[in-house]
């Protein structure tokens, strides 16, 4: 009895074959149309609205990057980057992208605590980001780059992920999509695009702490061995250079010999050539790998 | 028949283990011998309690030899052995709780919520019925008490808030509510689940009545086998359960006690991360249905309040860290935390205490009242855990290890916690390189507190923040290349990359 997960007769179990590894968030957003005040301007937003809908409707005092937010196709809010914090009179500092709009709420974007939280969190995103824009396939059309420019980040407080030893290899094994996890901001858009929109059940969130990464539900190590059907939806929604369609991964790099995106990381997993077919039935048959959580080794101090 | 109603001499053996070596010896006595679960204070266990006609003799930390002597002595009757007891007390012949004694380890605080622990057979419904009584209070009475009781511990959705609002939310939400008893992780919750499982279930049943819930799920770490067994047995033995009751285990990782991760685990998700809020689980919880989440402490407190008519003005406090064995006692809210130290051996000298669980606040003085307001005013945590650091411990190392623990074991979902804890650990490592940036550390911790999704990230910086205030000279000393405790390597030996 104790080891059985809780199930009930009238609620459907988690979709049997899809295990994205993410939490089932509650429905977020206002129940009805409500009016809130953002930086002194009243805005009325419709049912289902979050504070970000209101923030985006006015010319705010301070810019709110809202980096991980994606406002199309029922993806998100993941509300993980916390670069959308705003101050409210009732609830203090809250994440605008996932906080339900509430009648009469007064929102301030320029309040010091909220502005500091947005800045620090953006710097924290950059601290774990391989910021080599000049060899990145998304240079010039990247949400993180846009946010950093707009916030006038000059020297991120915590530096950037510059230690080559710590880089994860680029997964270049698929002939359709390339993964560079060193540029991933864990916004979960790709996982939702893959599971909730395309219902393919390929991608998932895995690990915890600094090991949190996008992975594959069949437990494969590489994109080539995953059950990917090459629909490309994940690359479309990815805000950064983490998921890029093959062929354009070097499109924006400086045209100098050796100055390539692969060289920028140095470690690359190549494909095996023998299975360029997108998805074989065999891969689909692999069991979904859902090993339960275990205690992790904690790094020695100091 | 209940243990309280007997006329004969009763021998109780209070111990975490149901089977003890002294139990084998005393079984031959011409009296009833019963295993009654742990008192919460292992230093006195196994504890033999001999009761006759409203008198109980205490034999603490009873060895096999002592038990054999007791057995022989008992042949000449109760009076012939009381002289050898560590304490003898007189009490109501049908005493419902372990009687108060001046035995130092057991003298700390009171035993209201802890009443059944070490006195009743944990899984015997007759004992609980006779001592406390399975409550049939009407929902209105329960809700009134719920408006006075604060949730206990970070595993409680209503931590430091009254329960009644959350119940109201659950009642008004769509669907039949579920009551989750979160007994994952904290010492006092494990103690209550093991030693007083009926108090836990009875309290949960009261919450179910107050919220019109249709089921109760007790959630326990899969490593706490004993607690799991005890609660499962109590579920089977519960007389006429008003709603369905079951036990579900979760992974033995710290974060699994967070209320929404508990719900994820109960739903069977293989990977645990926190859910966004608001709305909270009391509106949309297990399988989208309203779910109230309380710790075992909270519901046991409610059960005791229904028994006595008003909430006990007390807090369960577990003393752990550099002590011989952790102990759990019940302190009046106005008592000083220092009073809890009587229950443990080895607490004479300590340099600091981390008050409030893994991510509690550091202090050098336990001269602070146990109630939540005083603790919060002092910058400490209300988890009900006092972790002692002995004289030879390094505070910087302690908070560095806590920051690293947070960095390695967070769920990975939100940036302020996932990346913030990592950078916090790095900023603390910089001390070994001669850099102490207090402003930067405070700025980072402030942002973690104000923008993390769940309590894990909100609290993760507290050990560091409080230590920088209370023990700042140690931070400067480390930046100068010196560890006053002598336990950190000098900077030349540390690579901070
Ligand atoms: S993803 Fe590429 S373009 Fe965007 S910030 Fe990172 S390196 Fe620069
Ligand atoms: S790969 Fe792209 S879309 Fe997917 S989580 Fe990372 S940044 Fe987001
Ligand atoms: S605060 Fe930490 S544990 Fe909580 S959701 Fe964020 S990353 Fe996860
Ligand atoms: S946009 Fe709100 S948390 Fe990322």
Short mmCIF file of N, CA, C and O in Angstrom, two decimals, chain A residues 58-176:
data_model
loop_
_atom_site.label_atom_id
_atom_site.label_comp_id
_atom_site.label_asym_id
_atom_site.label_seq_id
_atom_site.Cartn_x
_atom_site.Cartn_y
_atom_site.Cartn_z
N UNK A 58 0.76 48.55 -20.86
CA UNK A 58 1.05 49.96 -20.61
C UNK A 58 2.53 50.25 -20.85
O UNK A 58 3.35 49.35 -20.94
N UNK A 59 2.82 51.53 -20.91
CA UNK A 59 4.20 51.96 -21.04
C UNK A 59 4.77 52.07 -19.63
O UNK A 59 4.49 53.02 -18.91
N UNK A 60 5.50 51.06 -19.21
CA UNK A 60 5.89 50.98 -17.79
C UNK A 60 7.06 51.91 -17.46
O UNK A 60 7.83 52.29 -18.34
N UNK A 61 7.18 52.21 -16.17
CA UNK A 61 8.30 53.05 -15.71
C UNK A 61 9.64 52.35 -15.88
O UNK A 61 10.65 52.97 -16.15
N UNK A 62 9.62 51.04 -15.67
CA UNK A 62 10.85 50.28 -15.73
C UNK A 62 10.61 49.11 -16.68
O UNK A 62 9.48 48.64 -16.78
N UNK A 63 11.66 48.65 -17.36
CA UNK A 63 11.40 47.54 -18.27
C UNK A 63 11.39 46.21 -17.51
O UNK A 63 12.11 46.03 -16.53
N UNK A 64 10.51 45.32 -17.96
CA UNK A 64 10.30 44.03 -17.31
C UNK A 64 10.63 42.95 -18.34
O UNK A 64 9.83 42.68 -19.23
N UNK A 65 11.80 42.35 -18.26
CA UNK A 65 12.22 41.43 -19.33
C UNK A 65 11.30 40.22 -19.52
O UNK A 65 11.03 39.81 -20.65
N UNK A 66 10.82 39.63 -18.43
CA UNK A 66 9.96 38.45 -18.54
C UNK A 66 10.52 37.46 -19.54
O UNK A 66 9.86 37.03 -20.48
N UNK A 67 11.77 37.07 -19.28
CA UNK A 67 12.53 36.27 -20.23
C UNK A 67 11.91 34.93 -20.59
O UNK A 67 11.88 34.53 -21.75
N UNK A 68 11.42 34.20 -19.60
CA UNK A 68 11.01 32.82 -19.91
C UNK A 68 9.57 32.73 -20.40
O UNK A 68 9.11 31.67 -20.79
N UNK A 69 8.87 33.85 -20.38
CA UNK A 69 7.47 33.85 -20.77
C UNK A 69 7.30 33.66 -22.29
O UNK A 69 8.02 34.24 -23.09
N UNK A 70 6.34 32.84 -22.69
CA UNK A 70 6.03 32.63 -24.11
C UNK A 70 4.53 32.78 -24.22
O UNK A 70 3.79 32.13 -23.50
N UNK A 71 4.08 33.67 -25.07
CA UNK A 71 2.66 33.97 -24.98
C UNK A 71 1.82 33.35 -26.09
O UNK A 71 0.76 33.82 -26.42
N UNK A 72 2.31 32.28 -26.64
CA UNK A 72 1.50 31.64 -27.68
C UNK A 72 1.31 30.16 -27.40
O UNK A 72 2.09 29.56 -26.67
N UNK A 73 0.28 29.61 -27.99
CA UNK A 73 0.08 28.17 -28.06
C UNK A 73 0.07 27.47 -26.71
O UNK A 73 0.61 26.37 -26.57
N UNK A 74 -0.52 28.10 -25.74
CA UNK A 74 -0.69 27.38 -24.48
C UNK A 74 0.60 26.88 -23.87
O UNK A 74 0.60 25.86 -23.18
N UNK A 75 1.69 27.54 -24.14
CA UNK A 75 2.93 27.14 -23.48
C UNK A 75 3.18 28.08 -22.30
O UNK A 75 3.08 29.29 -22.44
N UNK A 76 3.49 27.51 -21.18
CA UNK A 76 3.80 28.31 -19.99
C UNK A 76 2.53 28.79 -19.30
O UNK A 76 1.44 28.35 -19.63
N UNK A 77 2.64 29.67 -18.31
CA UNK A 77 3.92 30.19 -17.82
C UNK A 77 4.70 29.16 -17.01
O UNK A 77 4.11 28.45 -16.19
N UNK A 78 5.97 29.08 -17.27
CA UNK A 78 6.85 28.24 -16.48
C UNK A 78 7.28 29.02 -15.23
O UNK A 78 7.56 28.45 -14.20
N UNK A 79 7.38 30.32 -15.41
CA UNK A 79 7.68 31.22 -14.29
C UNK A 79 8.93 30.81 -13.54
O UNK A 79 8.93 30.71 -12.32
N UNK A 80 10.01 30.58 -14.26
CA UNK A 80 11.24 30.11 -13.61
C UNK A 80 12.34 31.15 -13.55
O UNK A 80 13.17 31.12 -12.65
N UNK A 81 12.34 32.11 -14.50
CA UNK A 81 13.49 33.01 -14.56
C UNK A 81 13.39 34.15 -13.55
O UNK A 81 14.38 34.71 -13.12
N UNK A 82 12.18 34.48 -13.19
CA UNK A 82 11.92 35.51 -12.18
C UNK A 82 12.53 36.87 -12.56
O UNK A 82 12.97 37.61 -11.69
N UNK A 83 12.55 37.12 -13.87
CA UNK A 83 12.96 38.45 -14.33
C UNK A 83 11.73 39.30 -14.63
O UNK A 83 11.79 40.27 -15.36
N UNK A 84 10.60 38.88 -14.08
CA UNK A 84 9.36 39.62 -14.31
C UNK A 84 8.77 40.10 -12.99
O UNK A 84 7.59 40.41 -12.92
N UNK A 85 9.60 40.13 -11.93
CA UNK A 85 9.07 40.50 -10.62
C UNK A 85 8.58 41.96 -10.63
O UNK A 85 9.25 42.85 -11.17
N UNK A 86 7.42 42.17 -10.05
CA UNK A 86 6.88 43.53 -9.90
C UNK A 86 6.37 43.66 -8.47
O UNK A 86 6.13 42.66 -7.79
N UNK A 87 6.22 44.90 -8.03
CA UNK A 87 5.71 45.09 -6.67
C UNK A 87 4.21 45.37 -6.70
O UNK A 87 3.73 46.12 -7.54
N UNK A 88 3.50 44.74 -5.76
CA UNK A 88 2.07 45.00 -5.64
C UNK A 88 1.78 45.52 -4.24
O UNK A 88 2.52 45.24 -3.31
N UNK A 89 0.69 46.27 -4.14
CA UNK A 89 0.35 46.81 -2.81
C UNK A 89 -0.12 45.71 -1.87
O UNK A 89 0.13 45.74 -0.68
N UNK A 90 -0.79 44.69 -2.42
CA UNK A 90 -1.40 43.66 -1.59
C UNK A 90 -0.48 42.50 -1.26
O UNK A 90 -0.53 41.92 -0.19
N UNK A 91 0.32 42.10 -2.23
CA UNK A 91 1.05 40.83 -2.09
C UNK A 91 2.56 40.99 -2.13
O UNK A 91 3.28 39.99 -2.25
N UNK A 92 3.04 42.22 -2.06
CA UNK A 92 4.49 42.40 -2.11
C UNK A 92 5.03 42.14 -3.51
O UNK A 92 4.33 42.34 -4.51
N UNK A 93 6.26 41.65 -3.58
CA UNK A 93 6.91 41.42 -4.87
C UNK A 93 6.46 40.06 -5.42
O UNK A 93 6.59 39.04 -4.75
N UNK A 94 5.93 40.06 -6.64
CA UNK A 94 5.40 38.81 -7.22
C UNK A 94 5.86 38.67 -8.67
O UNK A 94 6.18 39.66 -9.33
N UNK A 95 5.88 37.44 -9.18
CA UNK A 95 6.22 37.23 -10.59
C UNK A 95 5.03 37.58 -11.47
O UNK A 95 3.98 36.92 -11.40
N UNK A 96 5.17 38.60 -12.30
CA UNK A 96 4.04 39.07 -13.10
C UNK A 96 3.51 38.00 -14.05
O UNK A 96 2.32 37.90 -14.29
N UNK A 97 4.41 37.16 -14.57
CA UNK A 97 3.99 36.23 -15.63
C UNK A 97 3.05 35.15 -15.14
O UNK A 97 2.35 34.53 -15.93
N UNK A 98 3.05 34.88 -13.82
CA UNK A 98 2.19 33.80 -13.34
C UNK A 98 1.25 34.25 -12.24
O UNK A 98 0.49 33.45 -11.71
N UNK A 99 1.30 35.52 -11.88
CA UNK A 99 0.43 35.97 -10.79
C UNK A 99 -0.90 36.42 -11.37
O UNK A 99 -0.95 37.26 -12.25
N UNK A 100 -2.00 35.82 -10.88
CA UNK A 100 -3.30 36.16 -11.44
C UNK A 100 -3.60 37.65 -11.25
O UNK A 100 -3.39 38.20 -10.18
N UNK A 101 -4.09 38.29 -12.30
CA UNK A 101 -4.52 39.68 -12.17
C UNK A 101 -5.70 39.70 -11.21
O UNK A 101 -6.56 38.81 -11.23
N UNK A 102 -5.71 40.70 -10.33
CA UNK A 102 -6.70 40.74 -9.25
C UNK A 102 -7.33 42.12 -9.24
O UNK A 102 -6.60 43.12 -9.31
N UNK A 103 -8.63 42.17 -9.13
CA UNK A 103 -9.33 43.45 -9.19
C UNK A 103 -8.73 44.47 -8.20
O UNK A 103 -8.54 44.16 -7.02
N UNK A 104 -8.41 45.63 -8.71
CA UNK A 104 -7.97 46.72 -7.84
C UNK A 104 -6.50 46.70 -7.45
O UNK A 104 -6.04 47.59 -6.74
N UNK A 105 -5.77 45.70 -7.89
CA UNK A 105 -4.36 45.60 -7.49
C UNK A 105 -3.56 46.77 -8.07
O UNK A 105 -3.78 47.20 -9.20
N UNK A 106 -2.64 47.26 -7.26
CA UNK A 106 -1.79 48.35 -7.70
C UNK A 106 -0.38 47.80 -7.92
O UNK A 106 0.23 47.26 -7.01
N UNK A 107 0.11 47.95 -9.15
CA UNK A 107 1.39 47.35 -9.53
C UNK A 107 2.40 48.43 -9.84
O UNK A 107 2.09 49.40 -10.52
N UNK A 108 3.61 48.25 -9.31
CA UNK A 108 4.68 49.20 -9.59
C UNK A 108 5.86 48.44 -10.17
O UNK A 108 6.36 47.50 -9.55
N UNK A 109 6.33 48.85 -11.33
CA UNK A 109 7.47 48.14 -11.92
C UNK A 109 8.80 48.69 -11.41
O UNK A 109 9.78 47.96 -11.36
N UNK A 110 8.80 49.97 -11.02
CA UNK A 110 10.09 50.57 -10.68
C UNK A 110 10.45 50.46 -9.20
O UNK A 110 11.50 50.93 -8.78
N UNK A 111 9.59 49.82 -8.41
CA UNK A 111 9.90 49.68 -6.98
C UNK A 111 11.26 48.99 -6.83
O UNK A 111 11.58 48.04 -7.55
N UNK A 112 12.04 49.48 -5.87
CA UNK A 112 13.44 49.04 -5.77
C UNK A 112 13.59 47.52 -5.59
O UNK A 112 14.42 46.90 -6.25
N UNK A 113 12.75 46.95 -4.72
CA UNK A 113 12.89 45.51 -4.46
C UNK A 113 12.61 44.67 -5.69
O UNK A 113 13.24 43.64 -5.92
N UNK A 114 11.63 45.10 -6.48
CA UNK A 114 11.28 44.35 -7.68
C UNK A 114 12.36 44.53 -8.74
O UNK A 114 12.78 43.56 -9.39
N UNK A 115 12.81 45.76 -8.91
CA UNK A 115 13.83 46.03 -9.93
C UNK A 115 15.12 45.27 -9.62
O UNK A 115 15.75 44.68 -10.50
N UNK A 116 15.48 45.27 -8.34
CA UNK A 116 16.70 44.55 -7.95
C UNK A 116 16.55 43.05 -8.22
O UNK A 116 17.47 42.40 -8.72
N UNK A 117 15.37 42.52 -7.91
CA UNK A 117 15.15 41.09 -8.14
C UNK A 117 15.26 40.76 -9.63
O UNK A 117 15.87 39.76 -10.02
N UNK A 118 14.70 41.61 -10.50
CA UNK A 118 14.80 41.36 -11.94
C UNK A 118 16.25 41.38 -12.40
O UNK A 118 16.69 40.51 -13.15
N UNK A 119 16.99 42.38 -11.92
CA UNK A 119 18.40 42.50 -12.33
C UNK A 119 19.24 41.32 -11.85
O UNK A 119 20.01 40.74 -12.61
N UNK A 120 19.08 40.99 -10.58
CA UNK A 120 19.89 39.90 -10.02
C UNK A 120 19.53 38.59 -10.72
O UNK A 120 20.40 37.81 -11.09
N UNK A 121 18.24 38.37 -10.94
CA UNK A 121 17.86 37.11 -11.57
C UNK A 121 18.35 37.02 -13.02
O UNK A 121 18.74 35.95 -13.47
N UNK A 122 18.34 38.12 -13.73
CA UNK A 122 18.88 38.09 -15.09
C UNK A 122 20.38 37.76 -15.04
O UNK A 122 20.88 36.95 -15.83
N UNK A 123 21.07 38.36 -14.08
CA UNK A 123 22.49 38.04 -13.94
C UNK A 123 22.69 36.58 -13.55
O UNK A 123 23.68 35.95 -13.94
N UNK A 124 21.78 36.04 -12.75
CA UNK A 124 21.89 34.63 -12.37
C UNK A 124 21.69 33.73 -13.58
O UNK A 124 22.34 32.69 -13.72
N UNK A 125 20.78 34.12 -14.48
CA UNK A 125 20.62 33.35 -15.72
C UNK A 125 21.93 33.37 -16.49
O UNK A 125 22.43 32.34 -16.95
N UNK A 126 22.53 34.55 -16.61
CA UNK A 126 23.77 34.67 -17.38
C UNK A 126 24.92 33.92 -16.71
O UNK A 126 25.83 33.43 -17.39
N UNK A 127 24.87 33.79 -15.37
CA UNK A 127 25.97 33.13 -14.67
C UNK A 127 26.11 31.67 -15.10
O UNK A 127 27.16 31.07 -14.96
N UNK A 128 25.03 31.13 -15.61
CA UNK A 128 25.06 29.72 -16.02
C UNK A 128 24.90 29.62 -17.54
O UNK A 128 24.39 28.64 -18.05
N UNK A 129 25.32 30.65 -18.24
CA UNK A 129 25.11 30.69 -19.68
C UNK A 129 26.43 30.90 -20.41
O UNK A 129 27.21 31.78 -20.04
N UNK A 130 26.64 30.09 -21.42
CA UNK A 130 27.82 30.23 -22.25
C UNK A 130 27.58 31.38 -23.22
O UNK A 130 27.01 31.22 -24.28
N UNK A 131 27.99 32.56 -22.80
CA UNK A 131 27.64 33.77 -23.54
C UNK A 131 28.63 34.02 -24.67
O UNK A 131 29.41 34.96 -24.64
N UNK A 132 28.58 33.15 -25.68
CA UNK A 132 29.46 33.36 -26.84
C UNK A 132 28.58 33.65 -28.04
O UNK A 132 28.42 32.83 -28.94
N UNK A 133 28.01 34.84 -27.99
CA UNK A 133 27.01 35.20 -29.00
C UNK A 133 27.58 35.19 -30.42
O UNK A 133 26.88 34.87 -31.37
N UNK A 134 28.86 35.51 -30.55
CA UNK A 134 29.39 35.64 -31.92
C UNK A 134 29.52 34.31 -32.63
O UNK A 134 29.71 34.26 -33.83
N UNK A 135 29.46 33.21 -31.88
CA UNK A 135 29.47 31.91 -32.55
C UNK A 135 28.18 31.17 -32.28
O UNK A 135 28.15 29.95 -32.20
N UNK A 136 27.10 31.91 -32.11
CA UNK A 136 25.83 31.28 -31.75
C UNK A 136 24.83 31.42 -32.88
O UNK A 136 24.70 32.48 -33.49
N UNK A 137 24.12 30.34 -33.14
CA UNK A 137 23.14 30.33 -34.22
C UNK A 137 21.97 31.27 -34.01
O UNK A 137 21.20 31.54 -34.93
N UNK A 138 21.79 31.75 -32.78
CA UNK A 138 20.65 32.62 -32.52
C UNK A 138 21.06 34.08 -32.37
O UNK A 138 20.23 34.92 -32.02
N UNK A 139 22.34 34.36 -32.58
CA UNK A 139 22.82 35.73 -32.45
C UNK A 139 21.91 36.68 -33.24
O UNK A 139 21.65 36.45 -34.41
N UNK A 140 21.38 37.70 -32.54
CA UNK A 140 20.54 38.65 -33.25
C UNK A 140 19.06 38.32 -33.20
O UNK A 140 18.22 39.14 -33.53
N UNK A 141 18.72 37.11 -32.81
CA UNK A 141 17.29 36.77 -32.68
C UNK A 141 17.10 35.90 -31.43
O UNK A 141 16.44 34.87 -31.46
N UNK A 142 17.70 36.39 -30.36
CA UNK A 142 17.72 35.61 -29.12
C UNK A 142 17.07 36.42 -28.01
O UNK A 142 17.40 37.59 -27.79
N UNK A 143 16.15 35.80 -27.29
CA UNK A 143 15.45 36.51 -26.21
C UNK A 143 16.38 36.90 -25.07
O UNK A 143 16.22 37.95 -24.45
N UNK A 144 17.35 36.05 -24.77
CA UNK A 144 18.27 36.37 -23.67
C UNK A 144 19.17 37.54 -24.04
O UNK A 144 19.39 38.46 -23.24
N UNK A 145 19.65 37.50 -25.28
CA UNK A 145 20.48 38.61 -25.75
C UNK A 145 19.68 39.91 -25.72
O UNK A 145 20.16 40.93 -25.22
N UNK A 146 18.45 39.85 -26.21
CA UNK A 146 17.59 41.04 -26.20
C UNK A 146 17.42 41.57 -24.78
O UNK A 146 17.53 42.78 -24.54
N UNK A 147 17.15 40.65 -23.85
CA UNK A 147 16.90 41.08 -22.47
C UNK A 147 18.15 41.71 -21.88
O UNK A 147 18.09 42.74 -21.21
N UNK A 148 19.31 41.11 -22.14
CA UNK A 148 20.55 41.63 -21.57
C UNK A 148 20.86 43.01 -22.15
O UNK A 148 21.34 43.90 -21.44
N UNK A 149 20.59 43.18 -23.45
CA UNK A 149 20.84 44.49 -24.07
C UNK A 149 19.87 45.52 -23.49
O UNK A 149 20.25 46.62 -23.10
N UNK A 150 18.58 45.12 -23.40
CA UNK A 150 17.58 46.06 -22.91
C UNK A 150 17.85 46.47 -21.47
O UNK A 150 17.62 47.62 -21.09
N UNK A 151 18.33 45.53 -20.66
CA UNK A 151 18.62 45.85 -19.26
C UNK A 151 20.00 46.50 -19.10
O UNK A 151 20.43 46.75 -17.98
N UNK A 152 20.67 46.68 -20.21
CA UNK A 152 21.99 47.30 -20.19
C UNK A 152 22.95 46.58 -19.25
O UNK A 152 23.67 47.20 -18.46
N UNK A 153 22.92 45.26 -19.35
CA UNK A 153 23.86 44.48 -18.57
C UNK A 153 25.24 44.69 -19.15
O UNK A 153 25.46 44.43 -20.33
N UNK A 154 26.16 45.18 -18.35
CA UNK A 154 27.50 45.34 -18.87
C UNK A 154 28.43 44.30 -18.28
O UNK A 154 29.12 43.58 -19.00
N UNK A 155 28.39 44.23 -16.98
CA UNK A 155 29.19 43.19 -16.35
C UNK A 155 28.32 42.41 -15.41
O UNK A 155 28.06 42.84 -14.29
N UNK A 156 27.83 41.26 -15.84
CA UNK A 156 26.95 40.50 -14.96
C UNK A 156 27.66 40.21 -13.63
O UNK A 156 28.84 39.85 -13.62
N UNK A 157 26.93 40.40 -12.53
CA UNK A 157 27.51 40.25 -11.19
C UNK A 157 28.27 38.96 -10.98
O UNK A 157 29.24 38.90 -10.24
N UNK A 158 27.73 37.90 -11.54
CA UNK A 158 28.31 36.58 -11.23
C UNK A 158 29.08 36.01 -12.41
O UNK A 158 29.34 34.81 -12.48
N UNK A 159 29.42 36.88 -13.39
CA UNK A 159 30.15 36.41 -14.54
C UNK A 159 29.27 35.56 -15.45
O UNK A 159 28.04 35.54 -15.32
N UNK A 160 29.89 34.87 -16.38
CA UNK A 160 29.14 33.97 -17.26
C UNK A 160 29.84 32.62 -17.24
O UNK A 160 30.94 32.48 -16.70
N UNK A 161 29.16 31.62 -17.80
CA UNK A 161 29.74 30.28 -17.80
C UNK A 161 30.90 30.26 -18.80
O UNK A 161 30.68 30.06 -19.99
N UNK A 162 32.09 30.51 -18.31
CA UNK A 162 33.21 30.65 -19.22
C UNK A 162 34.23 29.54 -19.08
O UNK A 162 35.19 29.47 -19.84
N UNK A 163 34.01 28.67 -18.11
CA UNK A 163 34.99 27.62 -17.87
C UNK A 163 34.72 26.44 -18.80
O UNK A 163 33.74 25.72 -18.66
N UNK A 164 35.61 26.25 -19.77
CA UNK A 164 35.37 25.21 -20.79
C UNK A 164 35.25 23.83 -20.18
O UNK A 164 34.58 22.95 -20.72
N UNK A 165 35.91 23.65 -19.04
CA UNK A 165 35.82 22.35 -18.35
C UNK A 165 34.37 22.00 -18.01
O UNK A 165 34.00 20.85 -17.96
N UNK A 166 33.59 23.03 -17.73
CA UNK A 166 32.22 22.78 -17.27
C UNK A 166 31.21 22.65 -18.40
O UNK A 166 30.04 22.39 -18.14
N UNK A 167 31.67 22.84 -19.62
CA UNK A 167 30.69 22.78 -20.72
C UNK A 167 30.19 21.37 -20.95
O UNK A 167 30.93 20.40 -20.88
N UNK A 168 28.91 21.30 -21.26
CA UNK A 168 28.37 20.02 -21.73
C UNK A 168 28.62 19.95 -23.22
O UNK A 168 28.51 20.95 -23.92
N UNK A 169 28.93 18.77 -23.74
CA UNK A 169 29.16 18.67 -25.19
C UNK A 169 27.92 19.09 -25.97
O UNK A 169 26.79 18.89 -25.51
N UNK A 170 28.14 19.65 -27.14
CA UNK A 170 27.03 19.93 -28.04
C UNK A 170 26.51 18.58 -28.55
O UNK A 170 27.29 17.71 -28.93
N UNK A 171 25.21 18.41 -28.53
CA UNK A 171 24.64 17.18 -29.09
C UNK A 171 24.30 17.43 -30.55
O UNK A 171 23.29 18.03 -30.89
N UNK A 172 25.21 16.97 -31.42
CA UNK A 172 25.05 17.20 -32.85
C UNK A 172 24.66 15.90 -33.54
O UNK A 172 24.87 15.72 -34.73
N UNK A 173 24.09 14.97 -32.76
CA UNK A 173 23.88 13.62 -33.28
C UNK A 173 22.68 13.53 -34.21
O UNK A 173 22.62 12.63 -35.03
N UNK A 174 21.73 14.42 -34.07
CA UNK A 174 20.56 14.35 -34.94
C UNK A 174 20.83 15.15 -36.20
O UNK A 174 21.57 16.13 -36.16
N UNK A 175 20.24 14.73 -37.30
CA UNK A 175 20.50 15.51 -38.51
C UNK A 175 19.51 16.65 -38.68
O UNK A 175 19.52 17.35 -39.67
N UNK A 176 18.63 16.81 -37.69
CA UNK A 176 17.62 17.86 -37.83
C UNK A 176 17.75 18.97 -36.80
O UNK A 176 17.54 20.13 -37.10
#
